[in-house]
Every structure is written in C-alpha cells, then in structure tokens.
PDB file of C-alpha atoms in Angstrom:
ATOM      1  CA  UNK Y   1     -23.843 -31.419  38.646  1.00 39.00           C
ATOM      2  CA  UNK Y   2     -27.796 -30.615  38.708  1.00 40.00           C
ATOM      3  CA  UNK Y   3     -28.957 -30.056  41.920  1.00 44.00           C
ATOM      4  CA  UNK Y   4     -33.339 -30.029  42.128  1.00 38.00           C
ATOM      5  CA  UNK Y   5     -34.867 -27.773  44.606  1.00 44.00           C
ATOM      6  CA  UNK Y   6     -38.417 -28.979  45.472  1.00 38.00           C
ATOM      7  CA  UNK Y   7     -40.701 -26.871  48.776  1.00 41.00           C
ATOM      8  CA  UNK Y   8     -37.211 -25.446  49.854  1.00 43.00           C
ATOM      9  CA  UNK Y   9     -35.721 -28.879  50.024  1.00 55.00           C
ATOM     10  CA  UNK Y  10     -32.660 -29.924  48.010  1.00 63.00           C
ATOM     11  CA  UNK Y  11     -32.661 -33.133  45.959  1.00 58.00           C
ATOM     12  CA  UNK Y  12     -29.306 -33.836  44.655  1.00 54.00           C
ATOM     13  CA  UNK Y  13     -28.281 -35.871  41.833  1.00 60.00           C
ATOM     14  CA  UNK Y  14     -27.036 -39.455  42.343  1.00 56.00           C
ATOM     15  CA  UNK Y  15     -22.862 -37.961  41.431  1.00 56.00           C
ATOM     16  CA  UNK Y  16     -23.437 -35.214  44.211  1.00 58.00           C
ATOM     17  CA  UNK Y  17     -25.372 -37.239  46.773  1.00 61.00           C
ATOM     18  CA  UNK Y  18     -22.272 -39.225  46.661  1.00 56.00           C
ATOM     19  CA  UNK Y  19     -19.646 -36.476  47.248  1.00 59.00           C
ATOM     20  CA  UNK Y  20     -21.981 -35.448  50.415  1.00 58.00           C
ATOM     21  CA  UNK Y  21     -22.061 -39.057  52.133  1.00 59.00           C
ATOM     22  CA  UNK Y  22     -18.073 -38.896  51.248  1.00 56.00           C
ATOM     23  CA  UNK Y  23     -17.649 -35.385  52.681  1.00 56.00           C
ATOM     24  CA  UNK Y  24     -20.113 -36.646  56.147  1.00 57.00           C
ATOM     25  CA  UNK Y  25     -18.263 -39.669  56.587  1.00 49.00           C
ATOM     26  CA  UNK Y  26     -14.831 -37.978  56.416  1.00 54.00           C
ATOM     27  CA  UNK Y  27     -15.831 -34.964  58.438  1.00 55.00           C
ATOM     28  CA  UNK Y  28     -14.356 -32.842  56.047  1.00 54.00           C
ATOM     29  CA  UNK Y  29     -14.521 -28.992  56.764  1.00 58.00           C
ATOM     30  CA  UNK Y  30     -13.201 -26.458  54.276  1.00 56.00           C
ATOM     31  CA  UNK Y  31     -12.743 -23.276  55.828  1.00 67.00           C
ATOM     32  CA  UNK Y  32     -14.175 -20.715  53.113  1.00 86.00           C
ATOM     33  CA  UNK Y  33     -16.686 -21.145  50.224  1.00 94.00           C
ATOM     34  CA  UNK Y  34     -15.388 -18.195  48.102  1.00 94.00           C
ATOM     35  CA  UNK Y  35     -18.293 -18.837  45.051  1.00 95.00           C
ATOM     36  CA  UNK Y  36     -21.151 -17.934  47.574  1.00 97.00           C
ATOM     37  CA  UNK Y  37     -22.872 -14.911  46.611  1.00 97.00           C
ATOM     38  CA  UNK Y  38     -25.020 -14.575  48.816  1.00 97.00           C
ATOM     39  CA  UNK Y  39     -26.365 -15.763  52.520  1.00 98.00           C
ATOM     40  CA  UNK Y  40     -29.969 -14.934  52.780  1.00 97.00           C
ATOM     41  CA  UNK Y  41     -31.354 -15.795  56.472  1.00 97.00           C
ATOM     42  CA  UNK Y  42     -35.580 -16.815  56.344  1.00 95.00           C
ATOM     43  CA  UNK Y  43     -37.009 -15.674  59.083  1.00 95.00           C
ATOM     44  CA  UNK Y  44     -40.137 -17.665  59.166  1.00 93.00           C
ATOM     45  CA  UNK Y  45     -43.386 -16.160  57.510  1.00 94.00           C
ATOM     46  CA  UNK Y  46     -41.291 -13.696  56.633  1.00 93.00           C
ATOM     47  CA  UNK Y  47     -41.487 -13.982  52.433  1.00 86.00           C
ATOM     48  CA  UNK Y  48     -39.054 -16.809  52.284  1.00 84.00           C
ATOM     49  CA  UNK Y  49     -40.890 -18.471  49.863  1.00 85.00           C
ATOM     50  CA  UNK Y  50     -41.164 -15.880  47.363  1.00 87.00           C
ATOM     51  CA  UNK Y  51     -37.512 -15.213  47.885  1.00 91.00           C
ATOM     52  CA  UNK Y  52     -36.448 -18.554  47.229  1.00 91.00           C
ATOM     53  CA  UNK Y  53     -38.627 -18.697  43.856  1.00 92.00           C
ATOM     54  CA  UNK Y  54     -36.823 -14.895  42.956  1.00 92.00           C
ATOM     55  CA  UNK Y  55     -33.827 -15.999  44.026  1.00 94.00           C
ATOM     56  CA  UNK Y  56     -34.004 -19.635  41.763  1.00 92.00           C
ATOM     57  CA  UNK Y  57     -35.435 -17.703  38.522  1.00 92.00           C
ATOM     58  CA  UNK Y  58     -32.041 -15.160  39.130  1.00 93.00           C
ATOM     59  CA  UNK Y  59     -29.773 -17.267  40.131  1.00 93.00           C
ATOM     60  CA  UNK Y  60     -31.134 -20.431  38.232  1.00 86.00           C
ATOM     61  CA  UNK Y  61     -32.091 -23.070  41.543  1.00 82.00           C
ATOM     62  CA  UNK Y  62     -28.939 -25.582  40.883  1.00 89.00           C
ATOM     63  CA  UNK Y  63     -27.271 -22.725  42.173  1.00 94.00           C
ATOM     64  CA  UNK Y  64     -29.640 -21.738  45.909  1.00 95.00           C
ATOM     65  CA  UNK Y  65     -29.146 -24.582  47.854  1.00 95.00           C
ATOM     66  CA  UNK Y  66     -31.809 -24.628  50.836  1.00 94.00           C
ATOM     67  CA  UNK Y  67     -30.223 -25.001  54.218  1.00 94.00           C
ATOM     68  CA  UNK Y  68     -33.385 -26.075  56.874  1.00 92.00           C
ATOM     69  CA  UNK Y  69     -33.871 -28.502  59.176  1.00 86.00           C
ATOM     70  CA  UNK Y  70     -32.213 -31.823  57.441  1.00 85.00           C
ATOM     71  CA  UNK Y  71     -29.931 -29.657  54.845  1.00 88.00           C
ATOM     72  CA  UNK Y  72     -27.232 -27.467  57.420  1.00 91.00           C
ATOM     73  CA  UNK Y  73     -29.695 -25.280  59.565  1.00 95.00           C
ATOM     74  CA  UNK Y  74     -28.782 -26.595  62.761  1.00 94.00           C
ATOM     75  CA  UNK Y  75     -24.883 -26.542  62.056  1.00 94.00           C
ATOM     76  CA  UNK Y  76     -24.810 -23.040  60.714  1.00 96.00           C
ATOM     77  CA  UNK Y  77     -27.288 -21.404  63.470  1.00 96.00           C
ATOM     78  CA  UNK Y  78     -24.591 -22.627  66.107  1.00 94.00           C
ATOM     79  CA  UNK Y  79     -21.696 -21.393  63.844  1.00 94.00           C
ATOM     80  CA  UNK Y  80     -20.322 -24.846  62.096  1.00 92.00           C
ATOM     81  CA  UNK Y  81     -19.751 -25.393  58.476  1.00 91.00           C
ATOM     82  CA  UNK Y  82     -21.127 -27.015  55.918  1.00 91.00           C
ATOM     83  CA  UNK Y  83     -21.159 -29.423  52.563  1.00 89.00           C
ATOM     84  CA  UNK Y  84     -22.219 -27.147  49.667  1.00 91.00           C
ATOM     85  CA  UNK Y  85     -22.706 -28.246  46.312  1.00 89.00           C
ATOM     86  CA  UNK Y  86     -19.770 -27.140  43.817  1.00 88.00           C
ATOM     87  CA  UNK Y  87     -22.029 -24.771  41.983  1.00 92.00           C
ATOM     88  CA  UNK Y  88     -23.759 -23.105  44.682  1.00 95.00           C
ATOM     89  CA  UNK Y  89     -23.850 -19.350  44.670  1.00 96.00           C
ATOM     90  CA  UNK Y  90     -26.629 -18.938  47.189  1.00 97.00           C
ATOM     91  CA  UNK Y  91     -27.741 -20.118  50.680  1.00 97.00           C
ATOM     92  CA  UNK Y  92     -31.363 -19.856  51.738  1.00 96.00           C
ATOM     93  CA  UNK Y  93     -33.357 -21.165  54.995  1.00 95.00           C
ATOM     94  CA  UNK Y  94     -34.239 -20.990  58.444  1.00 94.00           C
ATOM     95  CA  UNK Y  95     -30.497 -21.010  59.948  1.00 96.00           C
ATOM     96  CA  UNK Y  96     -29.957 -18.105  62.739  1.00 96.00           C
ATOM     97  CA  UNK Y  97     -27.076 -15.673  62.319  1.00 96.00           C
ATOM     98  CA  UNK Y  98     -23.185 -16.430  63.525  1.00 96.00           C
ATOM     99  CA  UNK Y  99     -20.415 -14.705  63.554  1.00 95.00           C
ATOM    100  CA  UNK Y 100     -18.519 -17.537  61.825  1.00 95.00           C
ATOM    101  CA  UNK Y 101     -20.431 -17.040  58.177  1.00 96.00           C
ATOM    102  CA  UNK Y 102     -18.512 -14.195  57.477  1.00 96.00           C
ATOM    103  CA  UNK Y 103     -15.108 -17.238  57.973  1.00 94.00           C
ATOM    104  CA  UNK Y 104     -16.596 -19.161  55.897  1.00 95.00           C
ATOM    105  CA  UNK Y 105     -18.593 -16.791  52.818  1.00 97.00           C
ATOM    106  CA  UNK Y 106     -16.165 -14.125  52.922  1.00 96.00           C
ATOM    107  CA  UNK Y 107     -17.704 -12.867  49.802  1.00 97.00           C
ATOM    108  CA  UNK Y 108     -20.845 -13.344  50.416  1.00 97.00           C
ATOM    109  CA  UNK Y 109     -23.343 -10.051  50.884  1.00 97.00           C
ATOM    110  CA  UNK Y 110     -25.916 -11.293  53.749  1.00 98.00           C
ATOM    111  CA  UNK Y 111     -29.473 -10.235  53.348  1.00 97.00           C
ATOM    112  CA  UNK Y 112     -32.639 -10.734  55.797  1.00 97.00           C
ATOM    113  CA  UNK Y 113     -36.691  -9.968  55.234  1.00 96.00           C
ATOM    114  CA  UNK Y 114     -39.338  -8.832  57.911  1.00 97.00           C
ATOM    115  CA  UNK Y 115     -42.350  -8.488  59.181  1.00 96.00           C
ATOM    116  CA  UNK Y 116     -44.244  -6.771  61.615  1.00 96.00           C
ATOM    117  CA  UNK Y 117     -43.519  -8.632  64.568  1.00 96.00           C
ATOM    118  CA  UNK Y 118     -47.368  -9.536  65.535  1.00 96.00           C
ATOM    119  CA  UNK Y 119     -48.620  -9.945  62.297  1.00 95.00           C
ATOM    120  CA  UNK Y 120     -45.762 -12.455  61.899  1.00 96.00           C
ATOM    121  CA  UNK Y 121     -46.861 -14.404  64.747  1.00 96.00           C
ATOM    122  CA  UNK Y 122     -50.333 -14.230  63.785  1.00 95.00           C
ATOM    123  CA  UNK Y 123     -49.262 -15.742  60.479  1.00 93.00           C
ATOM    124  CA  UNK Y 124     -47.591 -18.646  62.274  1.00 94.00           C
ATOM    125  CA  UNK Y 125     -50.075 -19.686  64.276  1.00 95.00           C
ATOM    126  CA  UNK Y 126     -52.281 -19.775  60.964  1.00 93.00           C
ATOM    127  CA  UNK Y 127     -49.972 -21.977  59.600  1.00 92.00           C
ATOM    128  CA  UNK Y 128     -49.450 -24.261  62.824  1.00 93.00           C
ATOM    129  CA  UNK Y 129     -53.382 -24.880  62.525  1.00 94.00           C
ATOM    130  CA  UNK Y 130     -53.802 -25.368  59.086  1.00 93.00           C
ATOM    131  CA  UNK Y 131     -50.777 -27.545  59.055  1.00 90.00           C
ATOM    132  CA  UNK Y 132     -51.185 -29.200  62.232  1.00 91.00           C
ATOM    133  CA  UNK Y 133     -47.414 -30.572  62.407  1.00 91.00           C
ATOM    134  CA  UNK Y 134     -46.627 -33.349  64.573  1.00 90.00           C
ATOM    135  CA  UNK Y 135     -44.528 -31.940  66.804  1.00 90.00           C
ATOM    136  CA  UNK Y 136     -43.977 -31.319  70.930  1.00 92.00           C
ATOM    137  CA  UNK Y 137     -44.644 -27.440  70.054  1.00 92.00           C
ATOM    138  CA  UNK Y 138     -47.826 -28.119  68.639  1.00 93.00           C
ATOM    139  CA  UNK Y 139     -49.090 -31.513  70.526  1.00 94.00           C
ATOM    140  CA  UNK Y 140     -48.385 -29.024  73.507  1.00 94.00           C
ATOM    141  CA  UNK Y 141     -50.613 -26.629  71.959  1.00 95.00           C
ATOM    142  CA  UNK Y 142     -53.361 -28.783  71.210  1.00 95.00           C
ATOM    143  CA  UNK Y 143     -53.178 -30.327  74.826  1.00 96.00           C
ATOM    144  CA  UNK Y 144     -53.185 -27.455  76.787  1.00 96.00           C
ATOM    145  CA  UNK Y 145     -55.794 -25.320  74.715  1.00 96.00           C
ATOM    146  CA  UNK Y 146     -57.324 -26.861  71.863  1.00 96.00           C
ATOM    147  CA  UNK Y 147     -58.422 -30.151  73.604  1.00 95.00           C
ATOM    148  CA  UNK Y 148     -59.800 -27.826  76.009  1.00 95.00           C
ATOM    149  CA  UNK Y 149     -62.236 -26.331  73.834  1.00 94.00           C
ATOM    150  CA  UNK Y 150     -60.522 -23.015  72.963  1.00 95.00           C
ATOM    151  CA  UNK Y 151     -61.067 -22.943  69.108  1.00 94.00           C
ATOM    152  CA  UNK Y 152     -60.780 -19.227  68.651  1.00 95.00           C
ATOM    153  CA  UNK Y 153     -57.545 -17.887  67.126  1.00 95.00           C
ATOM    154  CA  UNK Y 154     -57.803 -14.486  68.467  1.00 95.00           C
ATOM    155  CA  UNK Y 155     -58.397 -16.265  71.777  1.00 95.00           C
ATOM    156  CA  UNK Y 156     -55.380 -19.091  71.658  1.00 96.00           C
ATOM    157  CA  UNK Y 157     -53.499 -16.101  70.003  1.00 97.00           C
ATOM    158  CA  UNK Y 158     -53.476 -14.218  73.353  1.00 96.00           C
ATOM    159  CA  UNK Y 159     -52.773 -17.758  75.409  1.00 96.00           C
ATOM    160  CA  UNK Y 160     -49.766 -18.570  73.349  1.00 96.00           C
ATOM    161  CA  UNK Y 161     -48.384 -14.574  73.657  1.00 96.00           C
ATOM    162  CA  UNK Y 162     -48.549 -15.386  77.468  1.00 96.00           C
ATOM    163  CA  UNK Y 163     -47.212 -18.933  77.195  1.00 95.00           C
ATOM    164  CA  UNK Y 164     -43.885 -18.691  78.277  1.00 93.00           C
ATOM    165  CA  UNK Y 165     -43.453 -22.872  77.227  1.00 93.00           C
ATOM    166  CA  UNK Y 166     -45.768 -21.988  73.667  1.00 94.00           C
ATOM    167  CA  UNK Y 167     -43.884 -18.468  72.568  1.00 94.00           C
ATOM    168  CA  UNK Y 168     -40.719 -18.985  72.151  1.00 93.00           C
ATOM    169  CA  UNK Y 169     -41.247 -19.279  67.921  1.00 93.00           C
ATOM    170  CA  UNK Y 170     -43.282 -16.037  68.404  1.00 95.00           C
ATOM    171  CA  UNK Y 171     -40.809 -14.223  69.223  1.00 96.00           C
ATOM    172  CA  UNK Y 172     -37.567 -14.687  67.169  1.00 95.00           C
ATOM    173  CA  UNK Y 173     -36.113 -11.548  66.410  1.00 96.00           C
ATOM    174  CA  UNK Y 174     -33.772 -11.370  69.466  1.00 93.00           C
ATOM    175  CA  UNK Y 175     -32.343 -15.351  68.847  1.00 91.00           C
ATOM    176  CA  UNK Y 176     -32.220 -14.202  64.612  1.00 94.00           C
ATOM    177  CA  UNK Y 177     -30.249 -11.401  65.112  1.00 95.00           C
ATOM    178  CA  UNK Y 178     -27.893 -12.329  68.698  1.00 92.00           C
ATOM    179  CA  UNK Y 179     -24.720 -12.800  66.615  1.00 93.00           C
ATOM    180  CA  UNK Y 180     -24.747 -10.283  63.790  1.00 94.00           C
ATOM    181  CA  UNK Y 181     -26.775  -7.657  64.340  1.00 95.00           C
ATOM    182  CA  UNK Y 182     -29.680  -6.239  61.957  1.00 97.00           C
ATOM    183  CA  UNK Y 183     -27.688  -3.321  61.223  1.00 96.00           C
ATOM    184  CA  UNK Y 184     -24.411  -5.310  60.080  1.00 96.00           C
ATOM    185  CA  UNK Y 185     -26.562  -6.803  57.007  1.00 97.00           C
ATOM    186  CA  UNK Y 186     -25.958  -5.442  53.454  1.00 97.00           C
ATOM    187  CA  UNK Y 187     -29.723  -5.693  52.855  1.00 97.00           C
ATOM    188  CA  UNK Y 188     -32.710  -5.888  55.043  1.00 97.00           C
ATOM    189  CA  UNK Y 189     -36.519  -5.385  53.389  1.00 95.00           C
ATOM    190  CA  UNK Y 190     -39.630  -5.497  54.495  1.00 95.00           C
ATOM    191  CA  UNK Y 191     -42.742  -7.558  53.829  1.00 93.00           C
ATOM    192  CA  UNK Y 192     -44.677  -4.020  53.779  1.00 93.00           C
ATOM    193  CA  UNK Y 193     -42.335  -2.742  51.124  1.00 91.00           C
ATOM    194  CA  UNK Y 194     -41.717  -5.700  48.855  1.00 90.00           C
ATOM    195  CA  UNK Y 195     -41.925  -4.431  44.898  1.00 90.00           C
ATOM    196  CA  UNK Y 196     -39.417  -1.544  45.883  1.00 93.00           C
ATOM    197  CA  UNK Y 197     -37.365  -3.082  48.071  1.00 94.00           C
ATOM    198  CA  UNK Y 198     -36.858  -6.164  45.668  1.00 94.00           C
ATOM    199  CA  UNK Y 199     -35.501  -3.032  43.651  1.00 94.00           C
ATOM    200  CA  UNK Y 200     -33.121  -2.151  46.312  1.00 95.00           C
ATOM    201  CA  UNK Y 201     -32.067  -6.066  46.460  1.00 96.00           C
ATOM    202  CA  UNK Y 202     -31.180  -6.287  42.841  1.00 96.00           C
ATOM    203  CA  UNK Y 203     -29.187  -3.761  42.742  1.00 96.00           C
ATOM    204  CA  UNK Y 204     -27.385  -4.652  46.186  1.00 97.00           C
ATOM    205  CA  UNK Y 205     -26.897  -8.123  44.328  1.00 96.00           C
ATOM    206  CA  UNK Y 206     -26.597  -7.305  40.649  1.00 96.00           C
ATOM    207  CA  UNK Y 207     -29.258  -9.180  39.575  1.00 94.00           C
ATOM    208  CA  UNK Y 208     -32.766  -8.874  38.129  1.00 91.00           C
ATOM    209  CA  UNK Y 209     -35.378 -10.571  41.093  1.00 91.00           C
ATOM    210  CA  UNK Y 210     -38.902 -10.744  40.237  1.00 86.00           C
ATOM    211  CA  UNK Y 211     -41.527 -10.358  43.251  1.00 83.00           C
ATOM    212  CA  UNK Y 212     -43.055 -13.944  43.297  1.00 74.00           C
ATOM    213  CA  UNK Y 213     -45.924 -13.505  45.954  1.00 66.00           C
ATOM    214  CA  UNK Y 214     -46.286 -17.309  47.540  1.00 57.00           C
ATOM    215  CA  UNK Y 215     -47.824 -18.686  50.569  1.00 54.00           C
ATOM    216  CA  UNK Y 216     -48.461 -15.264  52.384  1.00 56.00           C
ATOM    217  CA  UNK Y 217     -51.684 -16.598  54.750  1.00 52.00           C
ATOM    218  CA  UNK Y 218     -52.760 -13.181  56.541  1.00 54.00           C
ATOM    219  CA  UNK Y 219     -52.273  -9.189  56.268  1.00 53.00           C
ATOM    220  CA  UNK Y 220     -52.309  -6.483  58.765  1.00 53.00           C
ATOM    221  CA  UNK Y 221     -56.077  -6.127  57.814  1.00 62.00           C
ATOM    222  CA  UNK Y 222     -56.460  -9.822  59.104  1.00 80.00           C
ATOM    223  CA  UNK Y 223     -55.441  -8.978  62.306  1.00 88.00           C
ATOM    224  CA  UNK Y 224     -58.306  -8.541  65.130  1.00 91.00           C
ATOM    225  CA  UNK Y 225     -58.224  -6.064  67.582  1.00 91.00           C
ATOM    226  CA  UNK Y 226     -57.759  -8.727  70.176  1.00 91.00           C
ATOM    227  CA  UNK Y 227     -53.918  -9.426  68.719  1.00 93.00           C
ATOM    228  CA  UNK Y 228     -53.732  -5.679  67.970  1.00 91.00           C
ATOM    229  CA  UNK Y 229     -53.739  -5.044  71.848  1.00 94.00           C
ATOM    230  CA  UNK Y 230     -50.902  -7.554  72.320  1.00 95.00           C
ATOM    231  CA  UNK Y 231     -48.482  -5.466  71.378  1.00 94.00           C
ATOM    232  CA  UNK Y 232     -46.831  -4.690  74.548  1.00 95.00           C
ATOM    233  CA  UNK Y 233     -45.577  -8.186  74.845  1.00 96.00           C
ATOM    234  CA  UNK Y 234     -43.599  -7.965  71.503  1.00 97.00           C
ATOM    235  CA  UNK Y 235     -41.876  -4.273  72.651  1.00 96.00           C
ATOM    236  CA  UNK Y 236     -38.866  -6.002  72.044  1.00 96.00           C
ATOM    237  CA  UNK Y 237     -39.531  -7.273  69.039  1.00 97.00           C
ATOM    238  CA  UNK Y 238     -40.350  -3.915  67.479  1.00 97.00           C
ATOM    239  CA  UNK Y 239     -37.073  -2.701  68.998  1.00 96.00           C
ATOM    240  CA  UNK Y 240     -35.131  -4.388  66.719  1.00 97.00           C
ATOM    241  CA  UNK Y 241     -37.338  -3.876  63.532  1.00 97.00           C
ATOM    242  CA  UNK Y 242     -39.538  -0.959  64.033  1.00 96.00           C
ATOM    243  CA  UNK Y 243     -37.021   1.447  61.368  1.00 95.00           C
ATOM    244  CA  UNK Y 244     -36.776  -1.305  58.813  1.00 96.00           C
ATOM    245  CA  UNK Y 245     -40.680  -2.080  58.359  1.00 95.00           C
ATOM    246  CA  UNK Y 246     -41.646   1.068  56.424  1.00 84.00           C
ATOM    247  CA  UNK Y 247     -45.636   0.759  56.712  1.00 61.00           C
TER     248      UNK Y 247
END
C-alpha cells in the first residue's frame, strides 16, 4: 500500500493507517524485519535531508519510512521495536544506535553521515534561531540569554558550549554512537566528502544515489574565529570522528 513521505514525516494511506492502530492496540512485536535494506541513523545537521531525498529517488519513498519523533525514534534509540510498513526497505531519522537493530534488521547494512563536530553545532544553533521551536531547550535559551540582550551568535555560541543545561544537543556523538560503535557501521561519510562518498554508498548498497544538496545553513567558511577557538570543549567529539571527516 502507498505510503507518502512529506519533510521526513510519513503519511500513510487510510488501509495502512489501519494495520498500525491494529498493530498499537495489540502490542504486537515481530522479532525481525528481514525486507529492510538498510538502517541509516541522521545525526542532526548532518545531510539527512539530502539523504532522505537520495535515498526516496533510489529506493522510490513508499519504501524509506522516516522514524523521528512521532514515527519510532524514541522506541528504537532505547532498543524496542517497531510497526513498519509491509513494503519498507529503508529506515531513516533521528533514532540513536542499539544493539537490538541488528535482532530485529538482520539484513540490514547500517550507515551514518558526519560533520565536523563544531561546525555541526554551529549549524544547529542557526537552525534553533531561525526556527525558533517551542520547546524547554529553546524557551531556556531565550530566557537565559536572548531576553538578556545577547543577540550575537558567535557570542550565545560560546554561552551554550559552556552551558552544561543548553549543550547537551551540541554534543551528540558520544549518546549516537554508545551502543554500536562508529567503527561497527558498514558505511560512514562525511559532509566534507559528499559526491565521492555517495559513490562509496552506492556501491556499499547497490544502488544508484544522487547527491541532493538540501537545507545545509552554514560551511566551515561561516564559522568565526570566536567558535573556531571552542574547540577544546568538543575534544571528545573529534575523538570519535576526526578519521572519518576527510577535510
């Protein structure tokens, strides 16, 4: 049955809609989806968008269903199952990495993106303020530092690297990659790299994945020297992703 994919968020068709209320209500878990193809954890503003639109033109998108907040991010980051869609081949979204999604896609090949760990963060914070979600993260960022007249982003940059309440989202590499570690995946590219490691990723997958470049808000030549000097705080971030980053 047609499944739509709209922003990263799956809109089902009236049949399957049905077959997931059925599946919630009984609390149905099948152990194994042996037709997924492929688990592909999105580290945020880390390409995820332009992987999602490669992966939908390869795959066709009825068969990438986007697991985030409302769709099965929450139960797979703390290692339950989930309902999939009968013609799913592909899983794509913010969910963290357990041990348990090798149970339960045992055929699946597991690929990650990144991104230099402080031009990451950089790019999130862009996106907090031009999105200006309403949520405790950023209410608590606009009430400790933007109410208070610090407008700068270099300058609340530097307060939300030292806000141990504020940084946690700044930081993720450790929390991604606790489970399974980086070096367990069968793919792992970089945001530095992307037309030749989207090479490397067809092959690993045996498909043909065109580079769609989407929603990418800053570079490394964005970055001002203020963040530059920050990098000490994000030591181990670049622990875990300093060989895979090619710059």
């Amino acid at each position: 049955m047609k499944q739509f994919t709209v922003s990263g968020i799956n809109q089902l068709s009236f049949k399957t809609s049905i077959e997931k209320l059925l599946f919630d209500f009984s609390k149905r878990k099948p152990s194994i989806h042996e037709n997924i193809e492929c688990v592909s954890y999105h580290i945020p503003k880390t390409a995820g968008t332009s992987l999602r639109l490669s992966l939908d033109h390869a795959y066709h998108a009825n068969s990438v269903y986007g697991a985030y907040k409302e769709s099965g991010a929450k139960e797979l980051s703390r290692g339950d199952n989930i309902w999939l869609p009968n013609k799913t081949k592909v899983i794509h979204g913010h969910f963290k990495t357990h041990g348990n999604h090798y149970q339960y896609f045992p055929n699946a090949k597991h690929i990650v993106w990144v991104r230099d760990p402080i031009e990451r963060a950089w790019s999130l914070l862009g996106h907090l303020l031009a999105v200006k979600p309403n949520t405790p993260h950023f209410n608590l960022l606009k009430s400790r530092y933007i109410d208070k007249g610090i407008l700068n982003k270099a300058k609340l940059f530097q307060c939300v690297v030292k806000d141990v309440e504020l940084s946690t989202p700044f930081f993720v590499y450790h929390s991604y990659f606790k489970q399974i570690s980086i070096d367990k995946f069968n793919f792992v590219g970089s945001m530095h790299n992307m037309n030749k490691d989207f090479t490397r990723l067809s092959d690993v997958l045996g498909k043909t994945l065109i580079v769609e470049n989407q929603n990418r808000r800053t570079s490394a030549k964005d970055l001002p020297a203020e963040a530059k000097r920050l990098e000490k705080f994000f030591a181990n971030e670049y622990e875990i992703v300093a060989s895979y980053l090619n710059k």
